[in-house]
XYZ file of C-alpha atoms in Angstrom:
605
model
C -72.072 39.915 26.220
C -70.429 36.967 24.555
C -72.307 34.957 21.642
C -72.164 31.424 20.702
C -69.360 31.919 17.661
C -66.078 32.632 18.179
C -62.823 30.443 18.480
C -63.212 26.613 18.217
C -66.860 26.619 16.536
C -66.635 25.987 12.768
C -65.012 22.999 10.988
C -62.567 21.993 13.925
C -65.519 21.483 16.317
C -68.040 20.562 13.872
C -69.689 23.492 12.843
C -73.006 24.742 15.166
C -75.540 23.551 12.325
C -74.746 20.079 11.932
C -74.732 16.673 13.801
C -71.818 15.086 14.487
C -70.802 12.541 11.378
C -69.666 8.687 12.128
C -66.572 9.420 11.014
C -66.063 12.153 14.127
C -68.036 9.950 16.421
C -66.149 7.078 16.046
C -62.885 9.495 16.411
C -63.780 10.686 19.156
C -64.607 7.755 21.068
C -61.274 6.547 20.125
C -59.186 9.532 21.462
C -61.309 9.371 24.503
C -60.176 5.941 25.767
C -56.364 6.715 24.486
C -56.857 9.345 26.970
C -58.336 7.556 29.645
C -61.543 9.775 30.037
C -65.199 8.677 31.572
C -67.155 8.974 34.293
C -64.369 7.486 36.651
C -63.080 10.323 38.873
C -60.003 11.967 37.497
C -57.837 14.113 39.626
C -56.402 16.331 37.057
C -59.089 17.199 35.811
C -61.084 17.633 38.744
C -58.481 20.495 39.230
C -59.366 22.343 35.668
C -62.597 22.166 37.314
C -61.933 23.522 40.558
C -59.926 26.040 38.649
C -62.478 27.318 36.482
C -65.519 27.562 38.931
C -62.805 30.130 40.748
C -62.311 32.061 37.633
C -66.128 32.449 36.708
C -67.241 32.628 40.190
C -69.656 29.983 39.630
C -71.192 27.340 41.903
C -70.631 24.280 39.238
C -67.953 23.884 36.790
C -67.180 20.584 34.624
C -65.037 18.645 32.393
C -67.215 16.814 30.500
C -66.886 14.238 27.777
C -68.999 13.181 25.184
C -69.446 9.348 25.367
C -71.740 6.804 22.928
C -74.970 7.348 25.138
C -73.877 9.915 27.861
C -71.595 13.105 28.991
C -69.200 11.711 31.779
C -67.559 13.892 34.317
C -63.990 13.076 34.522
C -63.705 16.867 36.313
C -65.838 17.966 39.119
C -66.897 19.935 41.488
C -70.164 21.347 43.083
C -72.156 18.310 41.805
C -74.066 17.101 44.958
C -74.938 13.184 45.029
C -76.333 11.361 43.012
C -74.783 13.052 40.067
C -71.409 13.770 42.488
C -71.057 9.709 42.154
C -72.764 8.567 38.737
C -70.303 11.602 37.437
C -72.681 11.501 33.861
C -75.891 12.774 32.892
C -77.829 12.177 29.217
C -75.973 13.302 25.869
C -76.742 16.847 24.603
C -76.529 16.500 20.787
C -76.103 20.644 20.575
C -73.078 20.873 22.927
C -71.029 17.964 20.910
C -72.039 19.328 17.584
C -71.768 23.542 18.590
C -67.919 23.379 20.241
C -68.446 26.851 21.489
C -72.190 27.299 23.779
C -72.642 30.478 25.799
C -76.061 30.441 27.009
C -77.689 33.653 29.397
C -80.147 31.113 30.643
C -80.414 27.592 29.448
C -83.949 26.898 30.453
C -85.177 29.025 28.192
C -82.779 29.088 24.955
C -84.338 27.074 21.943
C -81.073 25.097 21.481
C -80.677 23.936 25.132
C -84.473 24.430 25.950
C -86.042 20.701 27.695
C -83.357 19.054 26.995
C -82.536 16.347 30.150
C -78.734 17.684 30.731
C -80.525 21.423 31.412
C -83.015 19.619 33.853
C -80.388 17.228 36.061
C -78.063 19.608 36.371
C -80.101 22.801 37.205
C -78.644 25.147 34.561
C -79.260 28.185 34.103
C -76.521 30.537 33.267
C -73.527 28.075 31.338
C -70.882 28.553 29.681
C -68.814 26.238 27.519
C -66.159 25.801 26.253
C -64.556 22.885 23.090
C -61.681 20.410 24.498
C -60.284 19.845 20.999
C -57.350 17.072 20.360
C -54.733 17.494 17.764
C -57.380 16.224 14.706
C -59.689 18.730 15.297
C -62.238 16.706 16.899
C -64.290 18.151 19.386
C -64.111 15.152 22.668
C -66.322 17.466 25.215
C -66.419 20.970 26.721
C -64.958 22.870 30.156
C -68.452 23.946 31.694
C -69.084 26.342 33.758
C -72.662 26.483 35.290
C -74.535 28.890 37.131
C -77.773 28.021 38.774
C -78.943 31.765 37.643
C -79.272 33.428 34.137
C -75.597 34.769 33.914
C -74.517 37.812 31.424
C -71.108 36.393 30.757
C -68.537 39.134 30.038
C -66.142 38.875 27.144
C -63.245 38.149 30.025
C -64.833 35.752 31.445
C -65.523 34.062 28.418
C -61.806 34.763 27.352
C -60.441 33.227 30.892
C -61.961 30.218 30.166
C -61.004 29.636 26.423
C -57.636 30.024 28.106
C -58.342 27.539 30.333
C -59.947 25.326 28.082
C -57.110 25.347 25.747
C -54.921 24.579 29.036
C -56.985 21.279 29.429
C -56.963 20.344 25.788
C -52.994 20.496 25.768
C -53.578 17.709 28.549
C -55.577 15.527 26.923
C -53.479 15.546 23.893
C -51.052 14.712 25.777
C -52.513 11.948 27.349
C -53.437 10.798 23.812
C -49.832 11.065 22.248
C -48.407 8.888 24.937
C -51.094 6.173 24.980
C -50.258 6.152 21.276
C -46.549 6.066 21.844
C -47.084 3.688 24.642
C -49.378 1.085 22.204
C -46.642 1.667 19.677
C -43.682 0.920 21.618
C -45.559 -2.391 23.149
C -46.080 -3.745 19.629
C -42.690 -2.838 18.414
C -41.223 -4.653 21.271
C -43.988 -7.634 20.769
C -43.249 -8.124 16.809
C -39.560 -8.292 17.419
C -39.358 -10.738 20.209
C -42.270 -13.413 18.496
C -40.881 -12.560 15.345
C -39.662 -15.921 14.760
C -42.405 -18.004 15.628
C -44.922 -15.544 13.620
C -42.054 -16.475 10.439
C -42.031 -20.141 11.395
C -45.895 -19.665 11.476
C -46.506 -18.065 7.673
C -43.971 -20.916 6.510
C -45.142 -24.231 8.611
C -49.034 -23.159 7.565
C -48.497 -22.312 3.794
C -47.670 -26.024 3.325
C -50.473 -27.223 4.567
C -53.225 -29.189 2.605
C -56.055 -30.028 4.551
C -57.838 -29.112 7.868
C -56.517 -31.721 10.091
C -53.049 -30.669 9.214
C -53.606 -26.880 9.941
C -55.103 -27.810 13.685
C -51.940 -30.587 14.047
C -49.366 -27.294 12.867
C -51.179 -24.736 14.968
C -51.210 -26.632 18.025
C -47.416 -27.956 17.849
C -46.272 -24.351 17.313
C -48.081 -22.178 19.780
C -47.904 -25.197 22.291
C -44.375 -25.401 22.227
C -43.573 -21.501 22.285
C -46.091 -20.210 24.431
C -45.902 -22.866 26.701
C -49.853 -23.704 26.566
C -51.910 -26.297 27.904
C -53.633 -26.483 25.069
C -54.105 -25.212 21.498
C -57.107 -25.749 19.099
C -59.776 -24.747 16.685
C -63.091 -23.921 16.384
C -64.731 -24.113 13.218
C -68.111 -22.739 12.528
C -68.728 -25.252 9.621
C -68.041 -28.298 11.983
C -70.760 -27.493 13.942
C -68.551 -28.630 17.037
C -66.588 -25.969 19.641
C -63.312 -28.030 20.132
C -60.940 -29.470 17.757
C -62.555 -31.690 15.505
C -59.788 -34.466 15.194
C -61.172 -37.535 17.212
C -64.421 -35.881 18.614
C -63.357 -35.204 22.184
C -62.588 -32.590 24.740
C -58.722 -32.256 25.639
C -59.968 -34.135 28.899
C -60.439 -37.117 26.896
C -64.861 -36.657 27.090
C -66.864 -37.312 24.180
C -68.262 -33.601 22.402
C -71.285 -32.887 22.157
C -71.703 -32.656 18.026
C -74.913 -30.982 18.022
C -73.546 -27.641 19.516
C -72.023 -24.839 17.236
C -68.992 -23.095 18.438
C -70.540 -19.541 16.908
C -73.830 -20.214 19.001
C -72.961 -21.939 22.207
C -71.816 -19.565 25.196
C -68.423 -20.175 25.221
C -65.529 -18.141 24.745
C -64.842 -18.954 21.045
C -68.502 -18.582 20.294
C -68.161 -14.793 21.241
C -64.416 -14.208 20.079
C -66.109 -15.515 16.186
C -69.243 -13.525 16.602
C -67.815 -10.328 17.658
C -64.499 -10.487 15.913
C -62.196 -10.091 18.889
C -60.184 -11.288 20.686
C -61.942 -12.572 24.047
C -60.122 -13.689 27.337
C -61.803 -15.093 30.186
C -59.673 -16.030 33.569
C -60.951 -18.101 36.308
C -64.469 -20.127 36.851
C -66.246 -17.271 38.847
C -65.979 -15.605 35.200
C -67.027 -18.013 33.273
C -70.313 -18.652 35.154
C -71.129 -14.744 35.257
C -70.484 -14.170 31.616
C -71.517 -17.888 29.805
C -73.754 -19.871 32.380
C -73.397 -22.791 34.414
C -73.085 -25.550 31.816
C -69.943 -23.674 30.478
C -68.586 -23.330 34.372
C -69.063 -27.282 34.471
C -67.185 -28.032 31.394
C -64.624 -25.183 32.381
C -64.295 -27.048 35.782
C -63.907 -30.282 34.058
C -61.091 -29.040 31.456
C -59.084 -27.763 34.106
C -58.283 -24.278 32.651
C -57.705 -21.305 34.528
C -57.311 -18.885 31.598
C -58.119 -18.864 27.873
C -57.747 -16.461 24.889
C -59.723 -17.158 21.573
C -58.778 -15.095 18.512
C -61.323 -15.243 15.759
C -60.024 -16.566 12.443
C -60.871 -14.319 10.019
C -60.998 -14.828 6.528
C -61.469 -13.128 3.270
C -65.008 -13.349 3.372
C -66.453 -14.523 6.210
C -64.797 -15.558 10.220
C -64.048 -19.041 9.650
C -64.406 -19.910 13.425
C -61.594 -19.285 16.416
C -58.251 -20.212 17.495
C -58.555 -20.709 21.241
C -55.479 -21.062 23.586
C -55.905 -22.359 27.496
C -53.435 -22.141 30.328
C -53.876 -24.653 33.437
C -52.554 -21.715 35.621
C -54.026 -18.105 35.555
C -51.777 -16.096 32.796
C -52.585 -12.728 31.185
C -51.002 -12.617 27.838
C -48.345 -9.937 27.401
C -48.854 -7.657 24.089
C -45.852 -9.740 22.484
C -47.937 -13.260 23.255
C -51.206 -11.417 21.945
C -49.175 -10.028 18.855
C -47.801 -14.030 17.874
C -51.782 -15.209 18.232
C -53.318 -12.739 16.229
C -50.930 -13.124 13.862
C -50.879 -17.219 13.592
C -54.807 -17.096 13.954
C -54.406 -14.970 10.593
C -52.174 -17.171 8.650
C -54.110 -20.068 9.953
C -56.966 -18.377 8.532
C -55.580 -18.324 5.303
C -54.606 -21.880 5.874
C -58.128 -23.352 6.283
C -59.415 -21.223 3.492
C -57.340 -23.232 1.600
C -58.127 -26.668 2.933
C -61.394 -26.317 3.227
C -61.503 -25.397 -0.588
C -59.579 -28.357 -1.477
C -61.735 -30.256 1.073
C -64.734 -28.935 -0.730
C -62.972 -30.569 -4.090
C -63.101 -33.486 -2.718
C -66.183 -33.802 -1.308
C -67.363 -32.876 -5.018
C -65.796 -36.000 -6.715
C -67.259 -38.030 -3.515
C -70.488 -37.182 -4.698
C -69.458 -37.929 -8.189
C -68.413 -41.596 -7.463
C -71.505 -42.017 -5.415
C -73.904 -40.599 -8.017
C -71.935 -42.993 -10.421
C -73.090 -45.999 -7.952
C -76.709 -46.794 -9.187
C -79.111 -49.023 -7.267
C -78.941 -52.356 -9.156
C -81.699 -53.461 -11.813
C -83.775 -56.279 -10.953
C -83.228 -59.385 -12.918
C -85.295 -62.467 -12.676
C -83.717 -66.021 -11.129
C -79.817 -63.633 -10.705
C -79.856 -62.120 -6.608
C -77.133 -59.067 -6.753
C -75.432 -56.959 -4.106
C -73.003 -54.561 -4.055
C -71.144 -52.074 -1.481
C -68.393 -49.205 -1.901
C -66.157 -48.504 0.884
C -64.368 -44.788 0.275
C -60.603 -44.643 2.052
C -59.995 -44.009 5.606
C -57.810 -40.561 4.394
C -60.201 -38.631 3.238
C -58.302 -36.351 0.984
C -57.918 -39.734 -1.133
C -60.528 -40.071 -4.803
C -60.121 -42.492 -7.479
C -61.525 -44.474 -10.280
C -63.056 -47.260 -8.503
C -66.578 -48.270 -9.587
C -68.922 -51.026 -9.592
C -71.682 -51.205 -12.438
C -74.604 -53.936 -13.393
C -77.595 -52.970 -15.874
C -79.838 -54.760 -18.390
C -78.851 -55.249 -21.800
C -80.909 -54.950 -24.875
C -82.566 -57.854 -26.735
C -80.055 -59.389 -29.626
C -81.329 -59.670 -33.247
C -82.184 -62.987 -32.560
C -83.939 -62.378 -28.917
C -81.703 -64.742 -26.991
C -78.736 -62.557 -25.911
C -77.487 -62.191 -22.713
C -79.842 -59.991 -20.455
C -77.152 -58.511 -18.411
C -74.002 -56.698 -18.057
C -71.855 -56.555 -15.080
C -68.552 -54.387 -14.533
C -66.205 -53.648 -11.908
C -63.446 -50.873 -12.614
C -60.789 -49.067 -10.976
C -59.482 -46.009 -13.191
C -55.717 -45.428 -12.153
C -54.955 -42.148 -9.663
C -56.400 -40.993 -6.555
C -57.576 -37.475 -7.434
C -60.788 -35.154 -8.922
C -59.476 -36.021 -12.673
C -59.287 -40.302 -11.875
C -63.210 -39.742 -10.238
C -64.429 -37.714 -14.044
C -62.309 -40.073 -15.670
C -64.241 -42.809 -14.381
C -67.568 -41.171 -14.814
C -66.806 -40.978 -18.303
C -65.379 -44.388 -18.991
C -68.392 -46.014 -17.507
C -70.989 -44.297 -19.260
C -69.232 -45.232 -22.594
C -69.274 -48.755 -21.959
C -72.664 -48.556 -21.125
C -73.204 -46.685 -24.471
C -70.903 -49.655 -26.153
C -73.236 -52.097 -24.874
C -76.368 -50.135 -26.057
C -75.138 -49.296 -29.517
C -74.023 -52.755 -30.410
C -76.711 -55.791 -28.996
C -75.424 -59.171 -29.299
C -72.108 -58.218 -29.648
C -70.100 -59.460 -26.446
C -68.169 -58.082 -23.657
C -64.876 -57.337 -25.488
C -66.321 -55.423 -28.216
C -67.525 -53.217 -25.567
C -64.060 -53.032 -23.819
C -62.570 -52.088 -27.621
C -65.226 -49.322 -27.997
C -64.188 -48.125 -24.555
C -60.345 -48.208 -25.636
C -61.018 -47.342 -29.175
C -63.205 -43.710 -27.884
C -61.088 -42.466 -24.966
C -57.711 -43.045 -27.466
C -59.289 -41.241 -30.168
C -60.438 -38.175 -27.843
C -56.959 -38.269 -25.921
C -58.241 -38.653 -22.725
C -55.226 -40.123 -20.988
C -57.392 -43.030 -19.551
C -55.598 -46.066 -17.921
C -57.213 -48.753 -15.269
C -58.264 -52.039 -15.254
C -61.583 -53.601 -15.354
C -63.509 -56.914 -15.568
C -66.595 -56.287 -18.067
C -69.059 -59.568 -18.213
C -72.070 -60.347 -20.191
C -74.773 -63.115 -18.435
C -77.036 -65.240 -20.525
C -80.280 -67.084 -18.331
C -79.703 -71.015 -19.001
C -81.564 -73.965 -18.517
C -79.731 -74.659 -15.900
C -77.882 -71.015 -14.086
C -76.485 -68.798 -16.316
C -73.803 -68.857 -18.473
C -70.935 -66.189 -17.976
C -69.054 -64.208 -20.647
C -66.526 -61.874 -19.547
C -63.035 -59.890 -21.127
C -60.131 -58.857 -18.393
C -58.303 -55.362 -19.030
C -55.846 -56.329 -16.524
C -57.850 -56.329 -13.304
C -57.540 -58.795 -10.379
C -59.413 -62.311 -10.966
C -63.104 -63.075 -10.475
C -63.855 -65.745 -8.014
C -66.426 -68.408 -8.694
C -68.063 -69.965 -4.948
C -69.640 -73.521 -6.343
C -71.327 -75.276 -3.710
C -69.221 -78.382 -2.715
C -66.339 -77.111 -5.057
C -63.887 -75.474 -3.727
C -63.632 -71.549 -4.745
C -62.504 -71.008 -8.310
C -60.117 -68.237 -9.651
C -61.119 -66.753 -13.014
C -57.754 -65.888 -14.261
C -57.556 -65.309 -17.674
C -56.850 -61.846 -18.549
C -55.552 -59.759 -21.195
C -53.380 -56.212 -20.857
C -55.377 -53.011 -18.886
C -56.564 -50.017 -20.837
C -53.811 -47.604 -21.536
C -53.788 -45.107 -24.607
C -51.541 -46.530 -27.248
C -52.035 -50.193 -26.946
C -53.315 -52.040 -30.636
C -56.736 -52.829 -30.735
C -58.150 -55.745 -30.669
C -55.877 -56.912 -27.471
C -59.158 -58.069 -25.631
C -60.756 -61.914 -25.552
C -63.519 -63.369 -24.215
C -64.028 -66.326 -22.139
C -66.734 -68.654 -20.844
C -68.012 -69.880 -17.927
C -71.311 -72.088 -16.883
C -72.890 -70.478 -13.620
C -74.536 -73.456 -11.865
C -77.343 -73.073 -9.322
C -76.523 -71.819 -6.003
C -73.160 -70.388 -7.385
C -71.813 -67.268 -6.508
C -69.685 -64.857 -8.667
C -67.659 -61.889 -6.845
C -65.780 -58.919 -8.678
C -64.199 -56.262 -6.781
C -61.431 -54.007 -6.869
C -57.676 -54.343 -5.930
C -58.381 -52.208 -2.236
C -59.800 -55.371 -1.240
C -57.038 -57.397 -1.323
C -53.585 -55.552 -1.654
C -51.770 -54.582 1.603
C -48.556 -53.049 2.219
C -46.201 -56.111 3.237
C -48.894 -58.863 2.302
C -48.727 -61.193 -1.022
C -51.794 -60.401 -3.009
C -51.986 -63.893 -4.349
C -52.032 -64.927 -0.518
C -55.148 -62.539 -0.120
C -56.767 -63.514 -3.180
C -56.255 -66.901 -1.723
C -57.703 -65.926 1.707
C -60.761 -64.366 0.049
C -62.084 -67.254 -1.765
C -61.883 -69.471 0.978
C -64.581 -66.452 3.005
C -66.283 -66.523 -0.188
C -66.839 -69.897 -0.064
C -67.770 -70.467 3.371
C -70.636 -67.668 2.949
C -72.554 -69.792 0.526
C -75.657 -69.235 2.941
C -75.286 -65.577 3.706
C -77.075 -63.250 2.504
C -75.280 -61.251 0.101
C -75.656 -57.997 1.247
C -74.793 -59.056 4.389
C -72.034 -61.072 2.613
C -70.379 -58.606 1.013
C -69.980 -55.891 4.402
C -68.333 -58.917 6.269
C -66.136 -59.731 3.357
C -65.398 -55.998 3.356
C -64.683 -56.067 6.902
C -62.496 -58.998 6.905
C -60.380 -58.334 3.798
C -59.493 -54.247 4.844
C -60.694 -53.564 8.505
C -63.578 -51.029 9.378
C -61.297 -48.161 7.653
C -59.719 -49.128 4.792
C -56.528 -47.283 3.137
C -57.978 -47.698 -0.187
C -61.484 -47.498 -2.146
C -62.854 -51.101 -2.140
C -66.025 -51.973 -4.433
C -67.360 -54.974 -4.444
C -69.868 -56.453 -6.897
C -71.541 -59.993 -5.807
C -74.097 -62.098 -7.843
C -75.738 -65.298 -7.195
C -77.362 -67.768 -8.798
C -80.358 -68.819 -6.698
C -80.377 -72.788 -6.062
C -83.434 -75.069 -6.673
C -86.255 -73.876 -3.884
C -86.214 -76.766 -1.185
């Protein structure tokens, strides 16, 4: 009588002690859909099954397969329904693990004993037999069953081994050409995308910011694959489309509340699961995403789609998702040039975003540099601070106003008003600027009753002596309370004019001015200069983005925005300064504009 060990148990099939590792598991699986085995009928095998219930003269003989949750059938025969159609039955731990099983009567053997495979199938006698592939992983077993306890004799034990082996060498064969198949495709694929895939790697390795990856990914699969559209889906954005104006390629408004790793939609799965997900046709989308997702696919027009998760080096960054207006199944060449541009692009936004990141940083460092203004008996103050329209665009610009200490003698000015712009439109322009202002302040502090360009030389005199490279321009102004207004003593590094609004006057140009900060320049280079604020008067500083355009005389602006100034001597100057804003550089201005406005409140009527 034959026993369990013999050829194919041990370390090829796993050993007859052990459970089957991951490692084999996930082998297996693998080599099992190379080879095109499940539960879906199978005709050559069906005939190793056919052959070997002949051999062992047995009612029921099988090819079976080890899946993830169940053995499938892909051989056959003497299964009567339902098990002749399902074709599967519950997975038997013992027979993946053992390789080799020879059992006299399975109902009553401890390792086959209960288990559900024994009970569907009616075993009894069975005999079986390891379908190894050319790793040594054991993928199922050639079964023979018999509905009676069965002695099986060494030849019939041998006959199938032979026969077993027989099957094997089909599988493995089945395997070897899938493999040589997959490998041919992608050869062929690689070389005939290779040159987009290179124009790829060099068009998004030049790339500085987000909006410029989505503008190069979309020209260059849009134009080679011949797509109807091309875009991306970032998880961060919180949006599922491209991000560049807000709105669906169909022109509608997007919803910004819905997250593209959430929402069922295609690019929502492909960046959850990692793969690459295709979906072709409405009927699809309704079945697999729901009917809101049918009604926007309707609306977009697309009949097929392919998202390809971008993956970076720690996290999936979102997906790159690609739409046809007629149905099209990408070929393994197309597939090959998407994966590989939704990698670079990857890379790409890793990169922006980082920079992006940057700059949101030295945002937050001009804003936190922005204080809310003191409050200063009989002076009304306002200020605003517009950021540019690019966004990849920091400088130096500041507003600043703050209370100054008592003099020795107790009737110094009370406060100190500054607007700056520190040259360069970067991180280092932003610290620079953090650091420049909080001297001045300390200036101011250290040295009561001394006046606005003493400050301005302390400011010079510091940043020269620590080498910080500082240049810019600024208008630095100490105000005293008077009898009548307040008096106004200010110092120009090299900054546009101040303009004085007097009721019934027209609006006055504070010109004088003296050279800008720059490292280097002789100190004492800075002078002060007077200048009686009468009741109802109002004094505006602000930075050169208000007034300088490309093509326009800044004299001519200057000009222009005295004459607004003037004629909002009732406004409100909060309100004052947005419409000044507004009217000087549009809703989205090209550069930083700050704007510093204080008033002198006429006598109460």
């Amino acid at each position: 009588m034959a026993e369990e060990s013999g050829p194919g148990s041990g370390a090829r099939s796993g050993g007859s002690s052990g459970a089957v590792s991951p490692d084999q598991e996930g082998a297996r699986l693998l080599a099992l859909e190379q080879a095109g085995l499940s539960s879906t009928p199978d005709a050559g095998m069906d005939r190793f099954a056919r052959i070997a219930a002949r051999l062992a003269d047995v009612p029921v003989a099988l090819v079976s397969v080890a899946g993830a949750e169940h053995h499938s059938f892909p051989g056959m025969t003497g299964l009567e329904a339902p098990l002749s159609e399902l074709r599967r039955t519950g997975l038997c731990a013992e027979v993946v693990s053992a390789g080799r099983l020879i059992v006299r009567d399975a109902r009553t053997d401890p390792r086959t004993r209960g288990r559900p495979m024994v009970e569907e199938l009616s075993v009894a006698g069975y005999a079986g037999l390891p379908l190894v592939d050319d790793d040594g992983v054991v993928l199922g077993s050639l079964c023979a069953i018999d509905r009676r306890p069965r002695e099986w004799t060494d030849r019939e034990v041998e006959a199938l081994a032979d026969l077993a082996e027989a099957c094997a060498a089909e599988i493995r064969l089945r395997i070897v050409t899938r493999r040589i198949e997959e490998a041919r495709g992608e050869t062929a694929a690689l070389l005939t995308r290779s040159e987009l895939v290179l124009r790829a790697s060099e068009v998004l390795a030049d790339t500085t910011g987000v909006g410029q990856v989505r503008e190069q990914v979309g020209e260059l699969i849009t134009s080679d694959l011949q797509t109807s559209y091309a875009g991306l889906s970032l998880a961060q954005e919180r949006i599922p489309w491209d991000a560049v104006e807000g709105r669906w390629p169909d022109g509608t408004p997007q919803n910004p509340a819905v997250d593209p790793v959430v929402t069922p939609w295609p690019t929502g799965r492909a960046a959850r699961e990692k793969r690459t997900v295709a979906v072709h046709g409405i009927q699809q989308v309704r079945a697999e995403y729901g009917d809101e997702a049918a009604a926007r696919w309707e609306r977009l027009g697309f009949a097929s789609l392919v998202c390809v998760p971008l993956t970076g080096t720690r996290r999936v960054l979102g997906a790159l998702a690609v739409a046809w207006r007629h149905r099209h199944e990408p070929d393994l060449g197309e597939l090959a040039v998407l994966t590989a541009t939704a990698a670079y692009a990857a890379r790409a936004l890793e990169r922006a975003l980082f920079v992006d990141e940057q700059i949101d940083v030295a945002r937050q460092l001009q804003d936190a540099m922005l204080t809310e203004l003191p409050s200063v008996p009989g002076m009304e103050m306002a200020a605003l601070y517009r950021p540019a329209a690019a966004r990849d665009r920091v400088g130096g610009d500041w507003y600043d106003a703050y209370r100054l200490p008592d003099s020795e003698e107790g009737s110094g000015p009370s406060l100190a008003a500054t607007i700056g712009d520190i040259t360069g439109h970067d991180i280092r322009a932003a610290t620079l600027m953090g650091q420049a202002r909080s001297m001045l302040r300390q200036a101011d502090h250290d040295h009561p009753g001394a006046g606005p360009a003493a400050a301005v030389e302390a400011l010079h005199h510091s940043t020269t002596t620590l080498d910080l490279g500082l240049t810019g321009t600024l208008v630095h102004a100490h105000l005293t309370p008077r009898d009548q207004g307040w008096e106004l003593t200010w110092t120009n590094a090299g900054h546009p004019p101040p303009l004085l609004a007097v009721p019934g006057s027209p609006c006055r140009l504070l010109t004088e001015h003296e050279m800008m900060l720059y490292p280097g320049l002789a100190e004492g280079g800075w002078q002060e200069y007077r200048q009686q604020l009468p009741p109802g008067s109002t004094l505006l500083l602000y930075t050169d983005g208000l007034v300088e355009r490309r093509g326009e005389d800044i004299d001519a602006a200057i000009e222009r925005l005295g004459t607004l100034l003037a004629a909002g001597a009732g406004t409100p100057l909060a309100r004052l300064t947005h419409q000044l804003t507004v009217s000087m550089a549009g809703e989205d201005p090209d550069d930083d504009v700050a704007l510093l406005a204080l008033r002198c409140p006429g006598p109460r009527r």
